[in-house]
mmCIF file of C-alpha atoms in Angstrom:
data_model
loop_
_atom_site.group_PDB
_atom_site.id
_atom_site.type_symbol
_atom_site.label_atom_id
_atom_site.label_comp_id
_atom_site.label_asym_id
_atom_site.label_seq_id
_atom_site.Cartn_x
_atom_site.Cartn_y
_atom_site.Cartn_z
ATOM 1 C CA MET A 11 -25.545 -18.575 -7.551
ATOM 2 C CA PHE A 12 -22.123 -20.219 -6.473
ATOM 3 C CA LYS A 13 -21.218 -20.605 -9.926
ATOM 4 C CA LEU A 14 -21.808 -16.746 -11.362
ATOM 5 C CA VAL A 15 -20.035 -15.613 -8.097
ATOM 6 C CA SER A 16 -16.980 -17.766 -9.049
ATOM 7 C CA TYR A 17 -17.116 -16.102 -12.888
ATOM 8 C CA ALA A 18 -17.166 -12.891 -11.367
ATOM 9 C CA LEU A 19 -14.148 -13.218 -8.901
ATOM 10 C CA PRO A 20 -11.297 -12.308 -11.147
ATOM 11 C CA PHE A 21 -13.598 -9.045 -11.989
ATOM 12 C CA ILE A 22 -13.806 -7.959 -8.821
ATOM 13 C CA LEU A 23 -10.088 -9.159 -7.573
ATOM 14 C CA ASN A 24 -9.046 -6.960 -10.785
ATOM 15 C CA ALA A 25 -11.268 -3.715 -10.115
ATOM 16 C CA PRO A 26 -9.416 -0.614 -11.458
ATOM 17 C CA SER A 27 -7.662 1.311 -8.757
ATOM 18 C CA LYS A 28 -7.467 5.023 -8.362
ATOM 19 C CA LYS A 29 -3.818 5.260 -9.557
ATOM 20 C CA SER A 30 -3.446 5.339 -13.192
ATOM 21 C CA ALA A 31 -1.002 3.503 -15.768
ATOM 22 C CA ASN A 32 0.500 7.342 -16.466
ATOM 23 C CA HIS A 33 1.091 7.688 -12.672
ATOM 24 C CA PHE A 34 2.913 4.211 -12.493
ATOM 25 C CA ALA A 35 4.894 5.623 -15.315
ATOM 26 C CA ARG A 36 5.863 8.721 -13.939
ATOM 27 C CA LEU A 37 6.844 6.867 -10.636
ATOM 28 C CA LEU A 38 9.087 4.475 -12.616
ATOM 29 C CA ALA A 39 10.793 7.565 -14.416
ATOM 30 C CA ALA A 40 11.383 8.928 -11.145
ATOM 31 C CA TYR A 41 12.963 5.949 -9.520
ATOM 32 C CA PHE A 42 15.214 5.562 -12.473
ATOM 33 C CA THR A 43 16.203 8.922 -12.465
ATOM 34 C CA MET A 44 16.962 8.749 -8.538
ATOM 35 C CA CYS A 45 19.291 5.565 -8.829
ATOM 36 C CA LEU A 46 20.616 7.057 -12.025
ATOM 37 C CA ALA A 47 21.759 10.237 -9.640
ATOM 38 C CA VAL A 48 22.831 7.997 -6.752
ATOM 39 C CA LEU A 49 25.221 5.897 -9.293
ATOM 40 C CA MET A 50 26.813 9.104 -10.470
ATOM 41 C CA ILE A 51 27.228 10.517 -6.567
ATOM 42 C CA LEU A 52 28.877 7.588 -5.655
ATOM 43 C CA THR A 53 31.342 7.530 -8.705
ATOM 44 C CA ALA A 54 31.988 10.918 -7.910
ATOM 45 C CA VAL A 55 33.013 10.104 -4.288
ATOM 46 C CA ILE A 56 35.122 7.063 -5.585
ATOM 47 C CA ILE A 57 37.015 9.342 -7.703
ATOM 48 C CA LEU A 58 37.225 11.978 -5.032
ATOM 49 C CA ILE A 59 38.730 9.248 -2.573
ATOM 50 C CA ALA A 60 40.941 7.664 -5.120
ATOM 51 C CA THR A 61 42.757 10.567 -5.927
ATOM 52 C CA THR A 62 43.499 11.388 -2.502
ATOM 53 C CA TYR A 63 44.266 7.607 -1.055
ATOM 54 C CA ASN A 64 44.089 4.914 -3.537
ATOM 55 C CA ALA A 65 41.170 2.722 -5.249
ATOM 56 C CA VAL A 66 41.262 0.190 -2.524
ATOM 57 C CA VAL A 67 40.510 2.520 0.326
ATOM 58 C CA ALA A 68 37.489 4.238 -2.197
ATOM 59 C CA PHE A 69 36.199 1.100 -2.646
ATOM 60 C CA ALA A 70 35.919 -0.306 0.684
ATOM 61 C CA ALA A 71 34.782 3.563 2.015
ATOM 62 C CA VAL A 72 31.960 3.647 -0.393
ATOM 63 C CA GLY A 73 31.292 -0.329 0.170
ATOM 64 C CA GLY A 74 31.182 0.585 4.144
ATOM 65 C CA ALA A 75 28.641 3.211 3.853
ATOM 66 C CA LEU A 76 26.363 1.333 1.810
ATOM 67 C CA LEU A 77 26.387 -1.193 3.920
ATOM 68 C CA ALA A 78 25.523 0.556 6.647
ATOM 69 C CA SER A 79 22.905 2.720 5.228
ATOM 70 C CA ALA A 80 21.758 -0.529 3.911
ATOM 71 C CA SER A 81 21.884 -2.169 7.353
ATOM 72 C CA LEU A 82 19.641 0.729 8.858
ATOM 73 C CA PHE A 83 16.981 0.599 6.217
ATOM 74 C CA VAL A 84 16.543 -3.037 7.074
ATOM 75 C CA TYR A 85 16.339 -2.458 10.857
ATOM 76 C CA ILE A 86 13.932 0.426 10.073
ATOM 77 C CA ILE A 87 11.852 -1.694 7.958
ATOM 78 C CA ASN A 88 11.497 -4.905 9.985
ATOM 79 C CA SER A 89 11.165 -2.444 13.148
ATOM 80 C CA PRO A 90 7.785 -3.299 14.618
ATOM 81 C CA ASN A 91 5.128 -0.736 13.704
ATOM 82 C CA ARG A 92 3.903 2.250 16.073
ATOM 83 C CA LYS A 93 0.217 2.352 16.562
ATOM 84 C CA ARG A 94 -1.019 5.401 14.375
ATOM 85 C CA LYS A 95 -4.196 6.636 14.281
ATOM 86 C CA ASN A 96 -5.998 6.553 11.087
ATOM 87 C CA LEU A 97 -7.208 9.918 10.961
ATOM 88 C CA SER A 98 -8.837 9.649 7.170
ATOM 89 C CA ALA A 99 -11.184 6.659 8.318
ATOM 90 C CA SER A 100 -12.634 8.624 11.232
ATOM 91 C CA THR A 101 -13.382 11.596 9.171
ATOM 92 C CA SER A 102 -14.613 9.083 6.170
ATOM 93 C CA ALA A 103 -16.976 7.742 8.682
ATOM 94 C CA SER A 104 -18.441 10.855 9.488
ATOM 95 C CA THR A 105 -19.211 11.834 5.823
ATOM 96 C CA ASP A 106 -20.089 8.203 4.596
ATOM 97 C CA PRO A 107 -23.670 7.920 4.324
ATOM 98 C CA ILE A 108 -24.002 4.378 6.466
ATOM 99 C CA GLY A 109 -20.615 5.761 8.524
ATOM 100 C CA LYS A 110 -22.547 8.526 10.222
ATOM 101 C CA PHE A 111 -25.016 6.141 11.663
ATOM 102 C CA LEU A 112 -22.050 4.094 13.521
ATOM 103 C CA PRO A 113 -21.478 4.726 17.052
ATOM 104 C CA GLU A 114 -18.583 6.742 18.545
ATOM 105 C CA ALA A 115 -17.333 3.365 19.961
ATOM 106 C CA ILE A 116 -17.342 1.472 16.884
ATOM 107 C CA LYS A 117 -15.746 3.913 15.078
ATOM 108 C CA SER A 118 -12.698 4.517 17.311
ATOM 109 C CA HIS A 119 -11.900 0.835 17.039
ATOM 110 C CA PRO A 120 -8.696 -0.117 14.956
ATOM 111 C CA THR A 121 -10.289 -2.388 13.213
ATOM 112 C CA ILE A 122 -13.349 -0.560 12.036
ATOM 113 C CA GLN A 123 -11.026 2.082 10.906
ATOM 114 C CA THR A 124 -8.998 0.149 8.936
ATOM 115 C CA LEU A 125 -12.093 -1.663 7.295
ATOM 116 C CA LEU A 126 -13.557 1.993 6.492
ATOM 117 C CA SER A 127 -10.221 3.257 5.237
ATOM 118 C CA GLN A 128 -10.278 0.388 2.643
ATOM 119 C CA ILE A 129 -13.543 1.085 1.561
ATOM 120 C CA GLY A 130 -12.567 4.823 0.779
ATOM 121 C CA GLU A 131 -9.784 3.668 -1.017
ATOM 122 C CA ASN A 132 -11.722 0.888 -3.342
ATOM 123 C CA PRO A 133 -14.850 1.732 -3.346
ATOM 124 C CA ILE A 134 -15.675 -0.521 -6.572
ATOM 125 C CA THR A 135 -14.039 -3.522 -5.141
ATOM 126 C CA ALA A 136 -15.864 -2.725 -1.767
ATOM 127 C CA ALA A 137 -19.195 -2.424 -3.502
ATOM 128 C CA ALA A 138 -18.575 -5.409 -5.749
ATOM 129 C CA ALA A 139 -17.921 -7.811 -2.386
ATOM 130 C CA ALA A 140 -20.796 -6.360 -0.637
ATOM 131 C CA VAL A 141 -23.009 -7.306 -3.640
ATOM 132 C CA THR A 142 -21.509 -10.737 -3.905
ATOM 133 C CA ILE A 143 -22.164 -11.231 0.130
ATOM 134 C CA GLY A 144 -25.536 -10.036 -0.242
ATOM 135 C CA ALA A 145 -26.524 -12.384 -3.223
ATOM 136 C CA LEU A 146 -24.739 -15.418 -1.331
ATOM 137 C CA ILE A 147 -26.633 -14.413 1.807
ATOM 138 C CA SER A 148 -30.057 -14.191 0.155
ATOM 139 C CA LYS A 149 -29.642 -17.483 -1.928
ATOM 140 C CA GLU A 150 -28.930 -19.271 1.604
ATOM 141 C CA PHE A 151 -31.878 -17.506 3.733
ATOM 142 C CA PHE A 152 -34.634 -17.365 0.778
ATOM 143 C CA GLU A 153 -33.402 -20.553 -1.430
ATOM 144 C CA ASP A 154 -34.250 -18.132 -4.544
#
């Protein structure tokens, strides 16, 4: 049984997600367009400052602004995350066939909310993992 599970593991881990390749291509095109727009705006700002002052001051001003914004982004990214209530997990627990039988005390626990939201995001992977765990448990208990 363990041999079969080890063969199925790559298929379980590479289960399809809800987002398609077209969505990824559109997202990549949007990011590329945004980078190009930022590059054009920065070039215009450098030219504007260079005509008023000189090129050294223009590059120093734009470089300083970019350094300040990058430092702000790093600070925001590394700041500790605030605890947020996951409303989608609680609503999915009430509509889920198994989640509706859970007591309210368990539904409000952050770990259970995270688990229910992960199951809602990847139902194929969750089902495959549940079948695999069930097969291993039945093999251990019933010695088939």
